[in-house]
XYZ file of C-alpha atoms in Angstrom:
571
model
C 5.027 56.698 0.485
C 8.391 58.576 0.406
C 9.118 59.702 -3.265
C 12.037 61.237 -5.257
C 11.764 63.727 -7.902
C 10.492 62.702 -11.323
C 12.060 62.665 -14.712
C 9.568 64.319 -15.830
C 7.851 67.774 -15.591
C 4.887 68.564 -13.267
C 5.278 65.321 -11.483
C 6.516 65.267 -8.050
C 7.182 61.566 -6.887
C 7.711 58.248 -7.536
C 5.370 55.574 -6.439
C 7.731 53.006 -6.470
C 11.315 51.602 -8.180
C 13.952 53.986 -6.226
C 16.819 54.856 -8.439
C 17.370 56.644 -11.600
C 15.896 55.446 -14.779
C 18.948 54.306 -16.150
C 19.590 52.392 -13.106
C 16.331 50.811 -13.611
C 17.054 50.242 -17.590
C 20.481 48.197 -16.264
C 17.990 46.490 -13.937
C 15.749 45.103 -16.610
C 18.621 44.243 -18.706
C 19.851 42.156 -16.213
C 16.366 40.089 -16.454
C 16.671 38.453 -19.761
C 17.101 39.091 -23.262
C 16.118 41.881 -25.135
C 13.083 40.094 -26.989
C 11.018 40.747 -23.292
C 11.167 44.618 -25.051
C 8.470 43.683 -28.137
C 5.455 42.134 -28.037
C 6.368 40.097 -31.130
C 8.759 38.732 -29.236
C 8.572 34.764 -27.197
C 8.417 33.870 -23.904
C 11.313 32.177 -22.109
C 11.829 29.982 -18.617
C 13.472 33.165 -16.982
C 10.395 34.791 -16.822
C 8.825 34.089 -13.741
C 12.560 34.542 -12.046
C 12.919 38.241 -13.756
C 9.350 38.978 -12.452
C 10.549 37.630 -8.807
C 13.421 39.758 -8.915
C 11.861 43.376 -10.169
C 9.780 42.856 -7.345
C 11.892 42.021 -5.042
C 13.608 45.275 -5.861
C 10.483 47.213 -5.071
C 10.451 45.862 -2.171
C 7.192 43.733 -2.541
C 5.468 46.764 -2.811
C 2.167 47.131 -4.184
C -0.984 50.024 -5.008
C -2.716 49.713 -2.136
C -6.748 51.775 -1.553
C -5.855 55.522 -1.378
C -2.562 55.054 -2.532
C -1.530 58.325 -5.423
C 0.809 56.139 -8.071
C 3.047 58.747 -9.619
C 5.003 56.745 -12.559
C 6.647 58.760 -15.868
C 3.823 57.055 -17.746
C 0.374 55.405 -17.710
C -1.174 53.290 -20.709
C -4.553 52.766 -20.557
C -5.723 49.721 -22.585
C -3.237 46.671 -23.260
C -3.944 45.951 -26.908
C -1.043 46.213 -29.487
C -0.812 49.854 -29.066
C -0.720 49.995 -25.334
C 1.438 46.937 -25.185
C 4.425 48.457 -27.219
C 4.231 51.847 -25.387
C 4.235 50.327 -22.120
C 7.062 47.657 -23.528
C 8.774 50.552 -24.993
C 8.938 52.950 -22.270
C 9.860 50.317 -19.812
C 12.759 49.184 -22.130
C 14.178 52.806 -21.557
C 13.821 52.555 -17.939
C 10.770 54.818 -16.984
C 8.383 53.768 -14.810
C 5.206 52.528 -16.242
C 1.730 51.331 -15.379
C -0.511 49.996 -17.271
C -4.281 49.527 -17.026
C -6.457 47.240 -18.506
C -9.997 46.042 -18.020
C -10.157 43.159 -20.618
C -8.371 40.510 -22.382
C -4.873 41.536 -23.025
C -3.862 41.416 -26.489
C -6.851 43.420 -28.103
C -8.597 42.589 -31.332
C -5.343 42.060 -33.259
C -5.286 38.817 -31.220
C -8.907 38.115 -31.118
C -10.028 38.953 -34.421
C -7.710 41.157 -36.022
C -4.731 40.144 -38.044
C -3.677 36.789 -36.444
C -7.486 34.543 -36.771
C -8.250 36.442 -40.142
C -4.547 35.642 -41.904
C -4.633 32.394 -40.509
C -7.645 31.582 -42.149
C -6.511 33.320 -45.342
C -4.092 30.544 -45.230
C -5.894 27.734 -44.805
C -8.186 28.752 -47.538
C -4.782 29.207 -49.975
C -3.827 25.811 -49.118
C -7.658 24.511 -50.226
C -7.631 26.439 -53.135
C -3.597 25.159 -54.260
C -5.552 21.909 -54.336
C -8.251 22.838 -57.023
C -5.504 24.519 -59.290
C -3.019 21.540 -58.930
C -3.913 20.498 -62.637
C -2.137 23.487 -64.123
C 1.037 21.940 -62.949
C 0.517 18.800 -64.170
C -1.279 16.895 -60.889
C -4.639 15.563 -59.894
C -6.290 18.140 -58.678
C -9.128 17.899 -55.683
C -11.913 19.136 -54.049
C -10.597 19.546 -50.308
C -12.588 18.434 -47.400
C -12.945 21.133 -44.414
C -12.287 20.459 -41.493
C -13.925 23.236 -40.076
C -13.304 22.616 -35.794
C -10.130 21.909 -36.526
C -9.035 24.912 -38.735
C -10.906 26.761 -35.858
C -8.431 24.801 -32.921
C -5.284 25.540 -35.166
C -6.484 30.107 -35.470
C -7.345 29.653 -31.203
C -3.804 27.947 -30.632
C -1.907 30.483 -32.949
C -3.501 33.222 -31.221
C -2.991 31.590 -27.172
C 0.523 31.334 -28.778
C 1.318 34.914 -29.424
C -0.829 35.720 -26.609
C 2.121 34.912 -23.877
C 4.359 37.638 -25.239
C 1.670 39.813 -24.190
C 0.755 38.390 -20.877
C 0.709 40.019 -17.676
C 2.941 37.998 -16.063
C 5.685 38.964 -19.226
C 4.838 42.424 -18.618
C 5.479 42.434 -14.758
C 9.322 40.801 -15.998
C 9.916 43.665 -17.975
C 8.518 46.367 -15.357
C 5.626 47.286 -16.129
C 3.358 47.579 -13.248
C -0.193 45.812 -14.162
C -3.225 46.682 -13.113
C -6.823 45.239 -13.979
C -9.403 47.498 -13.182
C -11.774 49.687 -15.346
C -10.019 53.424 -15.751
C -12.068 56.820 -15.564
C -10.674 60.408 -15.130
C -11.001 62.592 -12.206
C -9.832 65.835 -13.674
C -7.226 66.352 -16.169
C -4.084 65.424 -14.224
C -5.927 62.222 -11.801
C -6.833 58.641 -13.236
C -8.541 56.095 -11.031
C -8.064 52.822 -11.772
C -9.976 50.332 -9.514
C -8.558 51.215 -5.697
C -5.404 52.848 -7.407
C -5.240 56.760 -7.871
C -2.726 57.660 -10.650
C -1.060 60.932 -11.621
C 1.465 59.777 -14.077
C 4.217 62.610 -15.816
C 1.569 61.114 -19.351
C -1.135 59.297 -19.948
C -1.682 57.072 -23.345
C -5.158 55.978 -24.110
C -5.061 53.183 -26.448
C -8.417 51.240 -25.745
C -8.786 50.120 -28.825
C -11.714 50.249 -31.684
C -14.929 47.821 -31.870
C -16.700 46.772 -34.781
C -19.345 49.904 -36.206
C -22.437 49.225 -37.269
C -24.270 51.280 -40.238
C -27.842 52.701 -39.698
C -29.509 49.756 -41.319
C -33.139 49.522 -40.259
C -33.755 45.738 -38.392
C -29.690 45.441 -38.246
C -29.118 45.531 -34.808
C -31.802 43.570 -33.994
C -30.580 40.979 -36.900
C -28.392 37.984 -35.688
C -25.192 38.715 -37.586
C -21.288 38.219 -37.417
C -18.256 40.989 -36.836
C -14.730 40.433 -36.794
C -15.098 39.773 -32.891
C -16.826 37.050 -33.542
C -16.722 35.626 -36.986
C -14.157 32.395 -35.495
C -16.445 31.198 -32.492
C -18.450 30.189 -35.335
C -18.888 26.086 -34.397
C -19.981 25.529 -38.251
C -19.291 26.550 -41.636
C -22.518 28.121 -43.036
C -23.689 26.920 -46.880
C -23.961 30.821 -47.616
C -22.310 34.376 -46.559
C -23.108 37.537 -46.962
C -20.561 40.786 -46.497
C -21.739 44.263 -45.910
C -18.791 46.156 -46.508
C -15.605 46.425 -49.196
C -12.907 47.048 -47.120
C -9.866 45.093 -46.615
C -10.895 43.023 -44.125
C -14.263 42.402 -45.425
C -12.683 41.318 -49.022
C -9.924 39.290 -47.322
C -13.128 37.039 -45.198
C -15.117 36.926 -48.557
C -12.619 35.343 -50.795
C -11.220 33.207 -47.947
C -14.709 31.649 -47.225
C -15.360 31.085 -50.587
C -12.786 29.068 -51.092
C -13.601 27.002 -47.692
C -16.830 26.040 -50.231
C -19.046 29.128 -49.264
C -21.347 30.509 -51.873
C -20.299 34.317 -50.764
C -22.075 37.720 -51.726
C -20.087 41.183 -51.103
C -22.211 44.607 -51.031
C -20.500 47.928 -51.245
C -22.373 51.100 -51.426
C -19.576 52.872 -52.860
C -16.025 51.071 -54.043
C -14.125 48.623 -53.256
C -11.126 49.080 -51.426
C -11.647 53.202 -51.858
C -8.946 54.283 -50.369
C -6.358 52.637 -52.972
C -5.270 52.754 -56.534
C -8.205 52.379 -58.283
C -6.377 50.858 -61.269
C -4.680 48.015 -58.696
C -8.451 47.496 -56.896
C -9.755 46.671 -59.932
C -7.537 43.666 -60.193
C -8.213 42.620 -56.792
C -11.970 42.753 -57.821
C -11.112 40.994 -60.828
C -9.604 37.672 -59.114
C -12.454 37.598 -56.501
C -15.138 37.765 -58.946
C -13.155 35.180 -60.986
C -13.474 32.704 -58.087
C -16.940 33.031 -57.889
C -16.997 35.509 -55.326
C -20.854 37.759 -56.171
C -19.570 41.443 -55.670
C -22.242 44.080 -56.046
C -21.030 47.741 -55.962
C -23.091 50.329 -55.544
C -25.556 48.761 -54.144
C -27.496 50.275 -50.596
C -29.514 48.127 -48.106
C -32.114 49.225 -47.278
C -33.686 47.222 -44.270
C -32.285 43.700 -43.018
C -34.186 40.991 -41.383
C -34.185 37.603 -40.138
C -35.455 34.907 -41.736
C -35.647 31.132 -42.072
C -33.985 31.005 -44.947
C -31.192 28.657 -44.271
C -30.911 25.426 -43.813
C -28.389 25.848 -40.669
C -27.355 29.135 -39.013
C -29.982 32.067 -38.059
C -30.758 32.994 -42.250
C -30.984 36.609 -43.103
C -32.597 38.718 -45.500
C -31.415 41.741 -46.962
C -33.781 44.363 -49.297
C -31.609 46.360 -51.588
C -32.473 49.652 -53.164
C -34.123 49.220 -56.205
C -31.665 50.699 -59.267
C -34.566 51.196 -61.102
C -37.866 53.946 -59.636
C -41.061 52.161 -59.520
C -39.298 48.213 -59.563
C -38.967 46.180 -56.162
C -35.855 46.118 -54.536
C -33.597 42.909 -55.023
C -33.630 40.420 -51.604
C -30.172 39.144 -51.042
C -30.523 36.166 -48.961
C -27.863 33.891 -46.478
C -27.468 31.723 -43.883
C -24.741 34.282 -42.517
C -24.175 37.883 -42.474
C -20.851 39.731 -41.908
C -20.832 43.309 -41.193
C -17.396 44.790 -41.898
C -18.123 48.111 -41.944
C -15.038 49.698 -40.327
C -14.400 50.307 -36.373
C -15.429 52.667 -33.743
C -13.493 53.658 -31.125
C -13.705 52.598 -27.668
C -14.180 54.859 -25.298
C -16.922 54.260 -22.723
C -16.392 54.960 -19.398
C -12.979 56.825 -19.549
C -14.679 60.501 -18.499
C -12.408 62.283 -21.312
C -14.806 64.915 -20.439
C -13.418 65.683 -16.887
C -9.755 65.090 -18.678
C -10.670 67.818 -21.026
C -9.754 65.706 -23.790
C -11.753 66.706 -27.208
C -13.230 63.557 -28.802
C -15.286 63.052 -32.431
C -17.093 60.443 -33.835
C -14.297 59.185 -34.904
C -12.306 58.665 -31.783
C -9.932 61.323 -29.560
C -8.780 64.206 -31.779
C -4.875 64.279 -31.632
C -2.331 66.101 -33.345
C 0.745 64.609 -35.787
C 2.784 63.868 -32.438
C -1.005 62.411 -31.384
C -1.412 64.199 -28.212
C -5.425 65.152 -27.091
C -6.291 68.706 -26.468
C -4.718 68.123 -22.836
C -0.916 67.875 -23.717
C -0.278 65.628 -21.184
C -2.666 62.741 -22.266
C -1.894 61.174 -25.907
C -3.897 58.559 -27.917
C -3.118 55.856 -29.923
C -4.277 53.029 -32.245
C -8.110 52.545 -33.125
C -9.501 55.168 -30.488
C -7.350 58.127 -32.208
C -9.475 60.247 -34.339
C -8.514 61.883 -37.642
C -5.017 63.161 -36.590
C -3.914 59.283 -36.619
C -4.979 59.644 -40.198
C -7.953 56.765 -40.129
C -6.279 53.833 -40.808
C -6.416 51.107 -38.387
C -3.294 48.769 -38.545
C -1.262 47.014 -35.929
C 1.950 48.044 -37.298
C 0.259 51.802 -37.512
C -0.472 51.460 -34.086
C 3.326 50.128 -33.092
C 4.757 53.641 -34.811
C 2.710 55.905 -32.817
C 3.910 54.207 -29.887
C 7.453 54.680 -30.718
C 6.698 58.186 -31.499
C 4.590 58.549 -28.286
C 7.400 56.953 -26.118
C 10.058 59.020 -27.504
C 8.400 62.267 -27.391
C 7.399 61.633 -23.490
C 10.988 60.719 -22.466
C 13.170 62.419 -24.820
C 11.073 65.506 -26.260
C 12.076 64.313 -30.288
C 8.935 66.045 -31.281
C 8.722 63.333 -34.248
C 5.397 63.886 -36.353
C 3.314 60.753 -37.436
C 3.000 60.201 -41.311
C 0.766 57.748 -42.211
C 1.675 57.694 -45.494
C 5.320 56.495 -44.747
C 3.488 53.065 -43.439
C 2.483 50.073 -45.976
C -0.426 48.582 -46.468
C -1.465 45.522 -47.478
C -4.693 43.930 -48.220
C -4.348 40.027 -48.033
C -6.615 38.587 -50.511
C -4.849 36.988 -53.609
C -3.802 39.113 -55.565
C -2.304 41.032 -52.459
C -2.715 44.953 -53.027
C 0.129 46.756 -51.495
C 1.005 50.659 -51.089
C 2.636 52.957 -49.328
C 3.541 56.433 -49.768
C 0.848 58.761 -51.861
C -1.299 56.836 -55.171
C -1.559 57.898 -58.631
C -4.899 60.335 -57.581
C -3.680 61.939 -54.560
C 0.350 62.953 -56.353
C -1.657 64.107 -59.518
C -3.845 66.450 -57.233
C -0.388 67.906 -55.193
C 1.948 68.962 -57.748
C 2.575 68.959 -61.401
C 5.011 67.082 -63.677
C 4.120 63.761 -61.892
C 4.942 60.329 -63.573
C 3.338 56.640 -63.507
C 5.914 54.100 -64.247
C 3.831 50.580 -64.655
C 5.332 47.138 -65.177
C 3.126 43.878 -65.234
C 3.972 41.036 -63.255
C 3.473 39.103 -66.836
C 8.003 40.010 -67.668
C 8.798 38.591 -64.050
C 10.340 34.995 -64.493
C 9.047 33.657 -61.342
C 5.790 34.913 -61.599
C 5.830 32.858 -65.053
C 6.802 30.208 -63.269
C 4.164 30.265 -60.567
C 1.230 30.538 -63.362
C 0.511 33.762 -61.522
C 0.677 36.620 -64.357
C -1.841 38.633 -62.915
C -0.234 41.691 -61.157
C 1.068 45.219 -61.704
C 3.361 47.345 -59.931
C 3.018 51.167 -60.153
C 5.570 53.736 -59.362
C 4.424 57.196 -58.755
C 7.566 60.166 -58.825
C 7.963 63.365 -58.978
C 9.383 65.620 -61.684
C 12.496 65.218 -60.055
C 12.603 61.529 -60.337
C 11.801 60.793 -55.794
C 9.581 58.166 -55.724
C 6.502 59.612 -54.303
C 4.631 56.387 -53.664
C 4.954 52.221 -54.985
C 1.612 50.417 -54.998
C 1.311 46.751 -56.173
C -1.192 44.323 -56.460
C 0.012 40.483 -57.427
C 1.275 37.313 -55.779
C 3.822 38.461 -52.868
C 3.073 42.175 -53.034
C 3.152 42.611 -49.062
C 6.366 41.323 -48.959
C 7.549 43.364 -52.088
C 6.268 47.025 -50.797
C 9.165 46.880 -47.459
C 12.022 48.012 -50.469
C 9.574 50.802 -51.551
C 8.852 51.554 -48.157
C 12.301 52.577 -47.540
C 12.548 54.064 -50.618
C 9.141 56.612 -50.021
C 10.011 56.859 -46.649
C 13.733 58.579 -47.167
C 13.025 60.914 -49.750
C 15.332 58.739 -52.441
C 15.809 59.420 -56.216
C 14.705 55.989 -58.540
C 18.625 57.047 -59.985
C 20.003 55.793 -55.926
C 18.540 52.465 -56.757
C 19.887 51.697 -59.995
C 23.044 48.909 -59.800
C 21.470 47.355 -56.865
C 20.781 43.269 -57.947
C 18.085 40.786 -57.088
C 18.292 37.638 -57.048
C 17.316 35.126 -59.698
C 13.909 34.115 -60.347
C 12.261 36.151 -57.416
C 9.128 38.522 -57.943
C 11.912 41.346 -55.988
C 13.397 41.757 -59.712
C 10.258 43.096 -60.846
C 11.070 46.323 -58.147
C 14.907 46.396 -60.099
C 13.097 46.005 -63.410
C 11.094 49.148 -62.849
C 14.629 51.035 -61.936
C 16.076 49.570 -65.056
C 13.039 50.776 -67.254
C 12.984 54.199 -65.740
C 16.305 54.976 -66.375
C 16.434 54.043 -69.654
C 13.177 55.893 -70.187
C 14.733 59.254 -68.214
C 18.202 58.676 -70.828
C 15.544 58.433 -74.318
C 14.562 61.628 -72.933
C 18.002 63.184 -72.341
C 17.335 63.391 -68.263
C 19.357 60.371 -67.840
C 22.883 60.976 -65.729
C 24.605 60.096 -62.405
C 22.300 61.229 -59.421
C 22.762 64.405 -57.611
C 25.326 65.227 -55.031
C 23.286 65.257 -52.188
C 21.814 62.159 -53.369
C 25.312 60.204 -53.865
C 26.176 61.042 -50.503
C 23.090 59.774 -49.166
C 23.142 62.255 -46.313
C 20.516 61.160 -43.855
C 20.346 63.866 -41.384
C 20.859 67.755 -40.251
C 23.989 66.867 -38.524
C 25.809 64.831 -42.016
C 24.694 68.140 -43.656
C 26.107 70.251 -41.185
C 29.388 68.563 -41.255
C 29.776 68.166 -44.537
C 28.737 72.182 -45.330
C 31.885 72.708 -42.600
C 34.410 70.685 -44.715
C 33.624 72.535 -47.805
C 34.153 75.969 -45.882
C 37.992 74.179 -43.976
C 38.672 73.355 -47.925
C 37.662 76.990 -49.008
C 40.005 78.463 -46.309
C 42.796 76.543 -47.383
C 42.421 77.156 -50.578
C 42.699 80.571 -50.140
């Protein structure tokens, strides 16, 4: 196939799409709106007539066996990572192909965020019902209707499945193919009959449930994430191995569907937050009757017919005591939520000379592999994407991926500039560094607390139980917000932008919230901090740098070459 030089370097043709790549950006702008960019966006009727026309422009042409595809980039995997890069790259007119040998849509649709925060909400609704006398109404026992919560998570997730569908790809041109991917050598992917040697490769295939070495596990009917909604009943009993987020979030949902629910942790709960904030979290589970055990280790796991309904399981703890029996934790269910392992079977990363860990492909803070030209993203990127495994996590790293391939911006990937939320009730939400980590950095750090007990609307609500913690440095930046009460994922965005810009708690102060809303409890914590920095004679207007709010090298430039024009006239 005749090509044309690529946009990018090493690469020496185009398999398809003649034209430059901002004549095919003005191409795909003239398909629809820009929503067809983001997989959170919908679908619309113009869809199928966009995905006529792009091909229509290429000429009906299609990878055919033995044909070498040469686009700027190739995603491998079309989960929520792989989506946005491919959406992304296509949005800035480079050619793109993407490979996928699965489901589109990945386990944020399938067990992920969607199915688990649906059913978080259903269970908030059931437990509104039991806590109705506090406002002065009958309150009931609900009835669960368990096959048809189950038909409302499947048609939420078929829902936001179509902004992620092939066909919705194709209209914003991105050139699908479904086959399983494996590397030749370090420049050559084949993907079914296709050959591909794109300008970059992104692997983003995506994590799977891990399982701990637990003797008789594996061979133990149990439930994962993957698999926890095909469920057709709602077992009697439930037991979680694992602390997590996700594991805490299924426990105290469940119970409140009318499941007696046991949690083991070996260690803590939520350990990689504010211990002060997990505490509260642990503190409304176990208050709802959720049975937490910390510190606790299994030792073997077993089936059993234990149950009245569901497969029945028995676990033998460690006995805390030398010499005693063990303690036998027993359930009609078990959920292992144990964290995720990446996936990547299959691939050949050897023959790419990509390194990988246990842990999933090692990448650097722009997450590229050991071969520059391939990077990773999302659940199969090792420690360099900094071990947390969120959707929106995964949606940064594909901006930063995107925009390092096609416009070299060399942007690093900071984990700790993303929030985090665990969504049980209380919500725990962070973002920048916690109370631990700034103590262990630097010197002269301060804790600012407030309780949600002075907010108006949190008085209001009945909902008292929450605390927001500011951590800054000596200098008064606001190192990292962490909060754990009614609403706190929705609270932690202002903080986000806060951390993430390097601002002084002094830029904040004047700013207003509205009246009742738990966002005064964020202005109430600038209010008491700058009162407290004043009692200690810090108190003042905020720096010069900091009034101008200069957000870049070139604002500092400029302004530095003002000050030397008023110098020279001056003089």
């Amino acid at each position: 196939m005749a090509g044309r030089k690529s946009t990018l370097p090493g690469v020496a043709a185009k398999p398809w799409g003649g034209g430059t790549r901002r004549k095919r950006a003005k191409a795909l702008d003239d398909c629809g709106e820009p929503t067809c960019y983001h997989p959170a966006g919908g679908l619309d009727g113009r869809i199928a007539m966009s995905a006529q026309r792009i091909d229509e422009d290429r000429d009906g042409k299609k990878a055919a066996a033995g044909e070498v595809l040469r686009p700027d980039l190739c995603v491998i995997g079309a989960g929520e990572a792989g989506v946005s890069a491919a959406l992304e790259a296509a949005s800035s007119g480079a050619s793109v192909v993407l490979v996928e040998r699965d489901a589109f849509g990945g386990a944020h649709l399938r067990g992920g965020c969607i199915p688990s925060k649906g059913l978080v909400a259903a269970a908030a609704r059931a437990q509104t019902m039991r806590d109705a006398a506090a406002f002065g109404l009958s309150p009931g026992d609900p009835r669960i209707d368990f096959a048809g919560l189950r038909a409302r998570l499947a048609a939420n997730a078929a829902e936001l499945a179509l902004a992620r569908a092939p066909e919705r790809l194709a209209a914003c041109g991105v050139q699908v193919l479904r086959a399983q991917a494996h590397f030749l050598d370090p420049i050559t992917l084949v993907a079914g009959e296709a050959t591909i040697q794109a300008g970059r490769f992104v692997v983003a295939t995506g994590g799977r449930p891990a399982l701990p070495d637990i003797p008789g596990l594996a061979e133990t009917p149990h439930l994962t994430s993957d698999t926890i909604f095909d469920m057709p009943d709602l077992p009697e009993s439930l037991v979680v191995l694992g602390g997590g987020p996700l594991g805490l979030e299924l426990a105290q949902a469940f119970c409140r569907l009318g499941c007696s629910v046991v949690v083991i942790e070996r260690h803590a709960l939520l350990p990689r937050e504010d211990r002060e904030l997990a505490a509260c979290v642990e503190a409304g589970l176990r208050a709802e009757g959720v049975d937490i055990r910390i510190g606790a280790r299994v030792v073997s796991v077993e089936g059993g017919k234990v149950a009245k309904r569901g497969n029945g399981v028995r676990l033998l703890l460690e006995p805390s005591t030398e010499g005693e029996p063990g303690e036998v934790v027993t359930g009609d269910r078990l959920l292992v939520a144990t964290g995720r392992a990446p996936v990547l079977d299959g691939l050949d990363l050897d023959r790419a000379r990509v390194r990988v860990e246990p842990t999933g492909i090692v990448v650097d803070a722009r997450m590229r592999a050991s071969n520059r030209r391939i990077y990773a993203i999302g659940d199969c990127a090792g420690a360099g994407g900094q071990g947390y495994r969120f959707s929106h996590a995964a949606r940064r790293q594909s901006e930063i991926v995107v925009a390092d391939v096609l416009h070299r911006s060399r942007e690093a990937f900071d984990l700790r500039l993303a929030p985090r939320v665990t969504f049980t009730d209380p919500e725990l939400a962070a973002v920048g560094e916690i109370e631990d980590e700034a103590r262990a950095r630097r010197k002269g750090v301060r804790v600012l607390r407030l309780p949600f007990a002075v907010n108006e609307r949190a008085r209001i609500e009945g909902r008292l139980d929450g605390l927001l913690k500011l951590v800054l440095a000596k200098n008064g930046r606001v190192l990292g917000c962490a909060i754990a009460g009614r609403g706190a994922g929705e609270m932690i965005a202002l903080w986000t932008l806060v951390v993430s810009r390097g601002m002084r708690l002094a830029e904040l102060s004047g700013l207003v919230a509205p009246n009742p809303t738990l966002s005064e409890l964020s202005f109430d914590a600038v209010r008491a901090a700058t009162a407290s920095a004043r009692a200690r004679g810090e108190g003042g207007r905020p720096g010069l740098l900091a009034r101008l709010r200069l957000g870049s090298r070139r604002q500092l430039l400029r302004f530095s070459l003002r000050l030397r024009a008023l110098a020279r006239l001056s003089g």
